[in-house]
Structure formats: structure tokens, C-alpha cells
PDB file of C-alpha atoms in Angstrom:
ATOM      1  CA  PHE G   5      67.927  90.787 184.735  1.00 55.00           C
ATOM      2  CA  MET G   6      64.730  89.743 183.005  1.00 61.00           C
ATOM      3  CA  SER G   7      64.369  87.546 179.943  1.00 62.00           C
ATOM      4  CA  ASP G   8      61.398  86.243 178.022  1.00 68.00           C
ATOM      5  CA  LYS G   9      63.529  83.309 176.773  1.00 70.00           C
ATOM      6  CA  ILE G  10      65.008  80.285 178.518  1.00 71.00           C
ATOM      7  CA  SER G  11      68.753  80.762 178.491  1.00 68.00           C
ATOM      8  CA  PRO G  12      71.244  78.425 176.885  1.00 72.00           C
ATOM      9  CA  PRO G  13      73.407  76.425 179.319  1.00 67.00           C
ATOM     10  CA  LYS G  14      76.062  79.159 179.296  1.00 73.00           C
ATOM     11  CA  GLY G  15      73.485  81.859 180.094  1.00 80.00           C
ATOM     12  CA  PHE G  16      73.451  85.329 178.576  1.00 82.00           C
ATOM     13  CA  PRO G  17      77.022  86.653 178.993  1.00 85.00           C
ATOM     14  CA  ASP G  18      77.810  90.348 178.766  1.00 86.00           C
ATOM     15  CA  THR G  19      80.414  92.867 179.888  1.00 89.00           C
ATOM     16  CA  VAL G  20      79.542  95.813 182.098  1.00 89.00           C
ATOM     17  CA  MET G  21      81.973  98.720 182.244  1.00 90.00           C
ATOM     18  CA  PHE G  22      82.540 100.628 185.501  1.00 87.00           C
ATOM     19  CA  ALA G  23      84.501 103.798 186.126  1.00 89.00           C
ATOM     20  CA  VAL G  24      85.498 105.630 189.281  1.00 86.00           C
ATOM     21  CA  VAL G  25      84.621 109.330 189.401  1.00 87.00           C
ATOM     22  CA  GLY G  26      87.724 111.412 188.792  1.00 85.00           C
ATOM     23  CA  MET G  27      89.673 108.576 187.175  1.00 85.00           C
ATOM     24  CA  GLN G  28      90.284 108.063 183.482  1.00 85.00           C
ATOM     25  CA  HIS G  29      90.238 104.245 183.552  1.00 89.00           C
ATOM     26  CA  GLU G  30      87.195 101.983 182.983  1.00 89.00           C
ATOM     27  CA  TYR G  31      86.958  98.531 184.553  1.00 89.00           C
ATOM     28  CA  PRO G  32      85.214  95.699 182.705  1.00 92.00           C
ATOM     29  CA  ILE G  33      83.207  93.185 184.726  1.00 91.00           C
ATOM     30  CA  GLU G  34      81.978  90.004 183.092  1.00 90.00           C
ATOM     31  CA  VAL G  35      78.364  89.192 184.047  1.00 87.00           C
ATOM     32  CA  LYS G  36      76.032  86.375 183.105  1.00 84.00           C
ATOM     33  CA  GLY G  37      72.252  86.243 183.394  1.00 83.00           C
ATOM     34  CA  ILE G  38      70.546  82.851 183.610  1.00 81.00           C
ATOM     35  CA  CYS G  39      66.834  82.240 183.126  1.00 82.00           C
ATOM     36  CA  GLN G  40      65.672  78.643 183.760  1.00 87.00           C
ATOM     37  CA  TYR G  41      62.629  76.744 185.002  1.00 90.00           C
ATOM     38  CA  PRO G  42      62.829  73.885 187.488  1.00 94.00           C
ATOM     39  CA  GLU G  43      62.935  70.730 185.350  1.00 95.00           C
ATOM     40  CA  ILE G  44      63.204  66.948 185.327  1.00 97.00           C
ATOM     41  CA  SER G  45      64.675  64.585 182.769  1.00 96.00           C
ATOM     42  CA  ASN G  46      62.203  63.239 180.232  1.00 95.00           C
ATOM     43  CA  ASP G  47      64.878  61.228 178.405  1.00 96.00           C
ATOM     44  CA  PRO G  48      63.725  57.571 178.278  1.00 95.00           C
ATOM     45  CA  ARG G  49      67.340  56.420 178.742  1.00 94.00           C
ATOM     46  CA  ASN G  50      67.308  58.035 182.195  1.00 96.00           C
ATOM     47  CA  VAL G  51      63.722  57.322 183.249  1.00 97.00           C
ATOM     48  CA  PHE G  52      63.118  53.730 182.110  1.00 96.00           C
ATOM     49  CA  PRO G  53      65.531  50.926 183.047  1.00 93.00           C
ATOM     50  CA  ARG G  54      64.739  48.757 179.982  1.00 93.00           C
ATOM     51  CA  ARG G  55      64.247  49.990 176.444  1.00 93.00           C
ATOM     52  CA  VAL G  56      63.737  48.509 172.999  1.00 93.00           C
ATOM     53  CA  LYS G  57      63.948  50.423 169.686  1.00 94.00           C
ATOM     54  CA  THR G  58      60.797  48.940 168.167  1.00 92.00           C
ATOM     55  CA  ARG G  59      58.163  46.404 169.156  1.00 86.00           C
ATOM     56  CA  PRO G  60      58.154  43.364 166.855  1.00 84.00           C
ATOM     57  CA  GLU G  61      54.865  43.031 164.970  1.00 85.00           C
ATOM     58  CA  ASP G  62      54.165  39.455 166.046  1.00 84.00           C
ATOM     59  CA  LYS G  63      55.461  39.667 169.641  1.00 87.00           C
ATOM     60  CA  PHE G  64      54.796  41.457 172.892  1.00 88.00           C
ATOM     61  CA  VAL G  65      57.332  43.416 174.861  1.00 90.00           C
ATOM     62  CA  HIS G  66      57.452  42.941 178.610  1.00 91.00           C
ATOM     63  CA  LYS G  67      58.072  45.959 180.872  1.00 93.00           C
ATOM     64  CA  GLN G  68      60.038  47.952 178.307  1.00 94.00           C
ATOM     65  CA  PHE G  69      59.981  51.452 176.903  1.00 96.00           C
ATOM     66  CA  VAL G  70      59.394  51.280 173.126  1.00 95.00           C
ATOM     67  CA  VAL G  71      61.470  54.117 171.684  1.00 95.00           C
ATOM     68  CA  SER G  72      59.720  54.224 168.282  1.00 94.00           C
ATOM     69  CA  GLY G  73      56.297  54.576 169.917  1.00 93.00           C
ATOM     70  CA  ARG G  74      57.518  56.698 172.867  1.00 95.00           C
ATOM     71  CA  VAL G  75      55.473  54.517 175.241  1.00 96.00           C
ATOM     72  CA  PHE G  76      56.264  52.259 178.197  1.00 96.00           C
ATOM     73  CA  GLU G  77      54.552  48.880 177.752  1.00 95.00           C
ATOM     74  CA  PHE G  78      53.881  46.461 180.590  1.00 93.00           C
ATOM     75  CA  GLY G  79      52.946  43.788 178.076  1.00 90.00           C
ATOM     76  CA  PRO G  80      50.281  41.147 178.744  1.00 90.00           C
ATOM     77  CA  LEU G  81      49.059  41.068 182.363  1.00 88.00           C
ATOM     78  CA  LEU G  82      46.383  39.128 184.199  1.00 85.00           C
ATOM     79  CA  VAL G  83      43.121  40.983 184.720  1.00 85.00           C
ATOM     80  CA  GLN G  84      42.684  41.890 188.400  1.00 74.00           C
ATOM     81  CA  ALA G  85      40.778  44.561 190.237  1.00 54.00           C
ATOM     82  CA  LYS G  86      43.518  45.846 192.568  1.00 59.00           C
ATOM     83  CA  ARG G  87      47.045  45.336 193.843  1.00 59.00           C
ATOM     84  CA  PRO G  88      47.332  42.003 195.627  1.00 55.00           C
ATOM     85  CA  GLU G  89      47.452  42.152 199.419  1.00 59.00           C
ATOM     86  CA  GLY G  90      50.996  41.905 200.694  1.00 56.00           C
ATOM     87  CA  ALA G  91      52.531  43.330 197.517  1.00 55.00           C
ATOM     88  CA  THR G  92      55.129  45.832 198.657  1.00 57.00           C
ATOM     89  CA  PRO G  93      57.388  48.146 196.677  1.00 53.00           C
ATOM     90  CA  ASN G  94      60.287  45.707 197.281  1.00 53.00           C
ATOM     91  CA  LEU G  95      58.443  42.662 195.948  1.00 50.00           C
ATOM     92  CA  PRO G  96      59.336  42.128 192.262  1.00 48.00           C
ATOM     93  CA  ILE G  97      56.166  41.309 190.340  1.00 76.00           C
ATOM     94  CA  ASP G  98      55.156  41.672 186.707  1.00 81.00           C
ATOM     95  CA  ASN G  99      52.736  44.482 187.501  1.00 87.00           C
ATOM     96  CA  GLN G 100      55.375  46.835 188.929  1.00 90.00           C
ATOM     97  CA  GLU G 101      57.978  49.085 187.329  1.00 93.00           C
ATOM     98  CA  THR G 102      60.326  51.600 188.915  1.00 94.00           C
ATOM     99  CA  LEU G 103      60.892  54.860 187.053  1.00 97.00           C
ATOM    100  CA  ARG G 104      63.909  57.051 187.818  1.00 97.00           C
ATOM    101  CA  ILE G 105      62.915  60.702 188.202  1.00 98.00           C
ATOM    102  CA  SER G 106      65.918  63.071 188.052  1.00 98.00           C
ATOM    103  CA  ASN G 107      66.125  66.798 188.624  1.00 97.00           C
ATOM    104  CA  THR G 108      68.269  68.083 185.755  1.00 95.00           C
ATOM    105  CA  GLY G 109      67.654  71.744 186.504  1.00 92.00           C
ATOM    106  CA  MET G 110      69.346  74.365 188.628  1.00 89.00           C
ATOM    107  CA  TYR G 111      66.504  74.713 191.129  1.00 92.00           C
ATOM    108  CA  GLU G 112      64.528  72.553 193.537  1.00 96.00           C
ATOM    109  CA  ALA G 113      61.746  70.734 191.679  1.00 97.00           C
ATOM    110  CA  ALA G 114      58.467  70.194 193.552  1.00 98.00           C
ATOM    111  CA  LEU G 115      56.625  67.542 191.527  1.00 98.00           C
ATOM    112  CA  SER G 116      53.015  66.400 191.415  1.00 98.00           C
ATOM    113  CA  PHE G 117      52.025  63.295 189.457  1.00 97.00           C
ATOM    114  CA  CYS G 118      48.647  62.377 188.025  1.00 96.00           C
ATOM    115  CA  PHE G 119      47.273  60.327 185.153  1.00 96.00           C
ATOM    116  CA  ARG G 120      45.928  61.761 181.908  1.00 95.00           C
ATOM    117  CA  ASP G 121      42.707  59.772 182.343  1.00 92.00           C
ATOM    118  CA  GLU G 122      41.598  60.010 185.972  1.00 85.00           C
ATOM    119  CA  PRO G 123      40.190  58.304 187.883  1.00 84.00           C
ATOM    120  CA  THR G 124      41.990  55.100 186.956  1.00 82.00           C
ATOM    121  CA  ASN G 125      42.175  51.814 188.787  1.00 83.00           C
ATOM    122  CA  SER G 126      44.267  50.163 186.077  1.00 89.00           C
ATOM    123  CA  PHE G 127      47.376  52.192 186.953  1.00 92.00           C
ATOM    124  CA  GLN G 128      48.599  53.331 190.358  1.00 91.00           C
ATOM    125  CA  LEU G 129      51.574  55.300 191.620  1.00 93.00           C
ATOM    126  CA  GLN G 130      53.296  54.690 194.928  1.00 91.00           C
ATOM    127  CA  THR G 131      53.442  58.451 195.535  1.00 93.00           C
ATOM    128  CA  ARG G 132      51.817  61.480 193.948  1.00 96.00           C
ATOM    129  CA  GLN G 133      54.267  64.108 195.250  1.00 97.00           C
ATOM    130  CA  MET G 134      58.045  64.445 195.509  1.00 97.00           C
ATOM    131  CA  VAL G 135      60.618  67.189 195.940  1.00 98.00           C
ATOM    132  CA  LEU G 136      63.988  66.857 194.240  1.00 98.00           C
ATOM    133  CA  GLN G 137      67.063  68.975 194.824  1.00 98.00           C
ATOM    134  CA  PRO G 138      69.306  69.777 191.809  1.00 96.00           C
ATOM    135  CA  GLU G 139      71.012  66.610 190.490  1.00 96.00           C
ATOM    136  CA  GLU G 140      68.933  64.417 192.845  1.00 97.00           C
ATOM    137  CA  THR G 141      67.201  61.261 191.604  1.00 97.00           C
ATOM    138  CA  MET G 142      64.314  59.386 193.229  1.00 97.00           C
ATOM    139  CA  ASP G 143      62.385  56.264 192.299  1.00 97.00           C
ATOM    140  CA  LEU G 144      58.720  56.400 191.331  1.00 97.00           C
ATOM    141  CA  THR G 145      56.945  53.044 191.453  1.00 94.00           C
ATOM    142  CA  LEU G 146      54.254  52.432 188.849  1.00 94.00           C
ATOM    143  CA  TRP G 147      51.735  49.586 189.187  1.00 90.00           C
ATOM    144  CA  ALA G 148      49.451  48.175 186.482  1.00 91.00           C
ATOM    145  CA  PHE G 149      46.341  46.189 187.399  1.00 87.00           C
ATOM    146  CA  PRO G 150      44.109  45.926 184.314  1.00 89.00           C
ATOM    147  CA  GLU G 151      40.405  45.614 185.117  1.00 86.00           C
ATOM    148  CA  ARG G 152      39.366  44.438 181.658  1.00 88.00           C
ATOM    149  CA  LEU G 153      40.694  42.620 178.613  1.00 91.00           C
ATOM    150  CA  GLY G 154      42.403  44.567 175.855  1.00 91.00           C
ATOM    151  CA  LEU G 155      44.890  47.369 175.480  1.00 91.00           C
ATOM    152  CA  ILE G 156      44.720  49.972 178.243  1.00 93.00           C
ATOM    153  CA  GLU G 157      46.527  53.239 177.566  1.00 95.00           C
ATOM    154  CA  ASN G 158      47.162  56.214 179.787  1.00 96.00           C
ATOM    155  CA  ALA G 159      49.933  58.694 180.588  1.00 97.00           C
ATOM    156  CA  ILE G 160      51.696  59.871 183.714  1.00 97.00           C
ATOM    157  CA  ILE G 161      51.666  63.655 183.838  1.00 97.00           C
ATOM    158  CA  ALA G 162      54.332  65.321 185.983  1.00 97.00           C
ATOM    159  CA  THR G 163      53.715  68.949 186.828  1.00 98.00           C
ATOM    160  CA  ILE G 164      56.581  70.965 188.247  1.00 97.00           C
ATOM    161  CA  LYS G 165      56.014  73.974 190.497  1.00 96.00           C
ATOM    162  CA  ASP G 166      56.978  77.230 188.710  1.00 94.00           C
ATOM    163  CA  ASN G 167      57.268  75.455 185.335  1.00 94.00           C
ATOM    164  CA  PRO G 168      54.357  75.857 182.896  1.00 93.00           C
ATOM    165  CA  GLU G 169      55.394  72.806 180.798  1.00 94.00           C
ATOM    166  CA  PRO G 170      54.230  69.419 182.182  1.00 97.00           C
ATOM    167  CA  VAL G 171      56.252  66.273 181.454  1.00 97.00           C
ATOM    168  CA  ARG G 172      54.360  63.317 180.006  1.00 97.00           C
ATOM    169  CA  PHE G 173      55.199  59.603 180.031  1.00 97.00           C
ATOM    170  CA  ASP G 174      52.840  57.435 177.939  1.00 97.00           C
ATOM    171  CA  ILE G 175      52.095  53.967 179.355  1.00 97.00           C
ATOM    172  CA  SER G 176      50.120  50.914 178.266  1.00 93.00           C
TER     173      SER G 176
END
């Protein structure tokens, strides 16, 4: 089976007819071809624990995904050059957010993460690689340590082995 299209969830069903030599009867066999890439969820409801529909014009949002802008916003943070010593993934601080990365595909997903604008010291990831089995979910910790005043924007780019389409999560 070979397809140049990604299959719908039910695949490409068909019936193949078989016959035995010397017999008059044909036997139908139902077959289904499936063509999928390894994939992860890019649905903000699954990836980001806190969401807001829109950001109010006169207010900041704090560690929320803004659905209308399709961007995760840390909100106002203190300017600092790097992650404070002693800050661990279990220590809840304003500069940290945990993203839920879920394999929604049928195949193992080997992921590599990077930032759109590299090198960056303003954003850091706890890990740059992960492997997820089908229906498995893992946490990805994102840190923000702005080095200057003002709005800092970037994006996390997730590339998936054997999938030509990267997944992008905008952050600020």
C-alpha cells in the first residue's frame, strides 16, 4: 500500500476478492490501508494548563495561553541574566511553565525542540529531546529569563522524526 495523502482516521477501506483455483466461489476480504506521520498534539487546550480567550487591552496576563493571539504569555517578569541558582523543576516560580506534550499519533514520536530565534538566553527548555510512545504524555518545562526591558517574543519549534511538518508554539 502506498499513498501520497494522509489517511482519514478510518484509513482507506477496500474489499479484495479471492478465489480458489477450481472453485466457483469468490471470498471477499475487507482490508484497510493507513498512512500517517508520527505526530504530537498542538491543541492549546492539551498543551497549556491555563488559557484565556483574549488579553484585555489595559491589563497583562500572567502565564496564560492567549487563544486569540495563539501565543503563550509569561506576562511581566524581572530582568535577569540567567536562571537563579537553586531553581529546580519542582520549585514553582513565575519564570517557569510546564507544557504537556502528547503523542496523538499511531507511531513512536522522537522529538527535538529548539527556538525560532537561536541562540536565546531569554528562554530555556529543561530538555531538548524526548521520545513519546503512542498516547504517552510528558512534561516540557519552559523557563523565561528576560535580559532586557520590553516585549521578548520567540517560538518553540518541535520537529518530529519522519514528519516533515514542525509544530510551533509562540511564546512571549
